[in-house]
Every structure is written in structure tokens, then in C-alpha cells.
Amino acid sequence: MTFPTFPERPTFVTHLECSLTGTRYEADRVHGLSNAGRPLLVRYDLDGVRQALTKAALRDRPRDLWRWRELLPVRRSENVVSLGEQETPIFDLPATAKRLGATQLLVKDEGRLPTGSFKARGLVMAISMAKELGIRTIAMPTNGNAGAAAAAYATRAGMESVIFCPDDTPEINVREIAAQGARVYRVNGLIDQCGAIVGEGAKVNGWFDLSTLKEPYRIEGKKTMGLELAEQLGWELPDAIFYPTGGGTGLIGMWKAFDELEALGFIGSKRPKMFAVQAAGCAPMVRAFEAGERHAERWDNAHTIASGIRVPKAVGDFLILDAVRASGGKAIAVEDDAIAEAVVRVGREDGVLLCPEGGATLAAYAKALAAGDVGADDRALLFNCATGLKYPLADHSGVIDLNAPIDYAAL
Ligand SMILES: *Cc1c(COP(=O)(O)O)cnc(C)c1O
């Protein structure tokens, strides 16, 4: 027996659907992109879920990702590959809110998840489904955190994993990927070029391509952020969500989660303004948003300290842009200086160590507040997507020499 254990629960997946054309695909088969080359979305019998799942039933379940089982694709509990995906806390940043002139500012801290980032949500689902579908070897490109989560869960599931990352990926990420059992390669290019290697290798070696949105289940895992925050906030969605956007899986997933919750009668039709936050050095969604385009061109010479959002081209671009527009939100770019300053200030003022991508959401929030895109009394929620401990930190320590007297008054 493995621990923790997960009870068998009824599942409600009916089929998959091309996100662009609506074409149906059969469930319980191995799928990549649709024939149109676009992400597939998992569809459920939501009337069935409504009969099976109540808010009251949820209250008695463990506070983890698997409490949402009726809205997840894994059919058999023996295929749940878990490392303890607990619910992540939402708390406020009172000093930061006060400094910016806002009533309240919330952050959902995803750094508590296995492998230290919210990539665990997507990858635990993708790998559990890969196990259910009999896949032996997975491959993926990564900017760091996704590869770490893929490696950990693949190893846990008894699968091989082959991971490719840009050669300037944070060193800790490259090493943690190998430490958790993957073969990892540094590539002198960007993540989309790593993705091309995966695509070729999949043809030659039979690897299963686990790239962002190129298989259907990472969205379902990331969707749990939306389910979770809705319940945590008493089924009252915030006024605005600031999401650091690379491939956009989380933003797309949350948007889908809100529709499913509404279909279940758990929430009404109110939606948060969705803010897709990018770094000024890699902002393809912002450029497309401002140009009124539905698809985004590749961003050349992408660079930013927020490596998790250094994604020059996203296959789900139109899903991100559609959601942002439908919500009345915006795509916002922030400079690396503003990102770094946000991280330092929140640490000092509120005692919270954000990752750079989390810092980006704060910098974008400050911009949106100043521009009147969110009000001072609006309830805004930031995503801190990884533990700040994974990133290089500036040294601000003093030194004590035990060979000299210590000047205690000066300490
Ligand atoms: C991957 C990642 C992101 C971007 O998430 P997407 O859902 O792929 O857009 C943001 N922050 C961190 C820390 C990440 O690892």
C-alpha cells in the first residue's frame, strides 16, 4: 500500500475537445495536440458531477489537490502519483497594501507544493494520466521548475524522463532535475528550441511529449488553483487575479475552473479581472493584447530574471488572450528592475520571500493600481508560483571576527 491513500471516486470525463475548433476526441486514449495543432481541453459530465459533489462533501475531505477528484481526469486511484499536493495558503500583505494605498492585497503561495513550485499541480496530473495510459518515457523542455516536477513525478511513477533546458536556466533547477532521477541536458537556446528537440526525439525515440499544453492534462492540474481559491475565499472570487504568464497553463486552467464551478452552481457569473503579467524583456502576450490580435508572434531575444515566464511563443496564446479580454483584465509588462525591487521590498516589509515571477505580479499590481485598472478597495490576488528559496539571493550579511572583541552595541 502507498501512503497517502486515495479513495476510489466516480469520474466524469466524457471526451476531449480541440480548444480552437471544438472537434471531439475520445477520452482514455493517448493524445497530444489536436489535428489543428492546438491544445485539447478535457470535458466532463457536469450534471453528473453536480449530483455527486456538494460543498458540504468537500468540507470533510483532506485539504489537498485530490479533493477535487470528480473534476479531474484520473480514473483509477492506483494511478494517482502523489508527493503530497496540499492546498496552498492565501494570506495578505498588509504593509505592502498600505504602502501602495490599497485596502487589502492577497497572495496565494504556491511555493509550498512538492518541488517548490506550482508546476507540481500540472505535472502530477500529466504524469498520473501518463501512467494510466501506459506511457513509459516522457520528455519535455523547461525553464526549470516544470522539469523538476516532471522528474520527481516520473521517477515516482517508475517512468524515465528526459529534460532539456536553456543553458542559463537557474543552476539549482538543472541540478534538482537530475537529483530527482531525470536525464537533463543544457541547450544553448531558448525553451521553444528545447521544445523542438523534444518534438524530434519523440519521433525518433518514442518519447511522450509533455510540453506545456501539448498534452491535455497539465491544464486540469493547474485548474485546481481556481477551484481551490474559490473555496478558500468562501465561494466569492476576488476582483482581480495577477498571474505571471509564460505558457499560460494556470491562467487558462483557472478560467476553465470558474466555468465548471458556475455550471455546478458553486459560484455565480462574476469573474475576476485576469491580469496576464509578463516581463518587459519577453512580452509576446502584452504585444498581442495591445495590438488587438488573437495570436501572438514569437518574441525574439527574450530575456528576464524571471526565468519561469521567459516563454517567447505559447501554443495556447489565444486561450490566454481570450480569457484576459473576456474578464475585462489586461496583459501587463514589467521591467526586471521593478521585479527585483518588488521581491526585496515584500521580504523586508511583509516577511514574505517571493520568487521573481511572484515579484512580477506585485510590480504589475502596483502599475494597474496607479493606472486605475484596479481600485484601491478591490480585492486583488497575486500568485507567488515558486518558493523564493530556489533563486539566487543578494548577500546583505555582516561579518563577526572571533579574534577581536565584539561590539554588541553596534549589532
Ligand atoms: C512556469 C512558471 C510560471 C508560468 O506559468 P505558466 O502557467 O506556464 O504560464 C510562472 N512562474 C514560475 C515560477 C514558473 O515556474
Coordinates of C-alpha atoms in Angstrom, one line a residue, residues 30 127 130-131 133-139 154-155 157-162 205-208:
V30 CA -3.1 9.0 -25.6
I127 CA 2.2 12.0 -15.1
A130 CA 0.6 9.1 -18.5
K131 CA 0.7 6.2 -16.0
L133 CA -2.4 5.4 -20.3
G134 CA 0.7 3.2 -20.1
I135 CA 3.4 5.7 -21.1
R136 CA 7.0 4.6 -20.3
T137 CA 9.2 7.6 -21.1
I138 CA 8.3 11.3 -21.0
A139 CA 10.3 14.2 -22.4
A154 CA 8.1 10.5 -13.4
T155 CA 10.6 8.8 -11.1
A157 CA 5.7 6.6 -11.3
G158 CA 8.6 4.4 -12.4
M159 CA 8.9 6.2 -15.7
E160 CA 12.0 7.6 -17.5
S161 CA 12.2 11.3 -18.0
V162 CA 14.4 13.3 -20.4
N205 CA 12.9 7.6 -29.7
G206 CA 9.1 7.3 -29.0
W207 CA 9.2 9.7 -26.0
F208 CA 5.9 11.1 -24.9

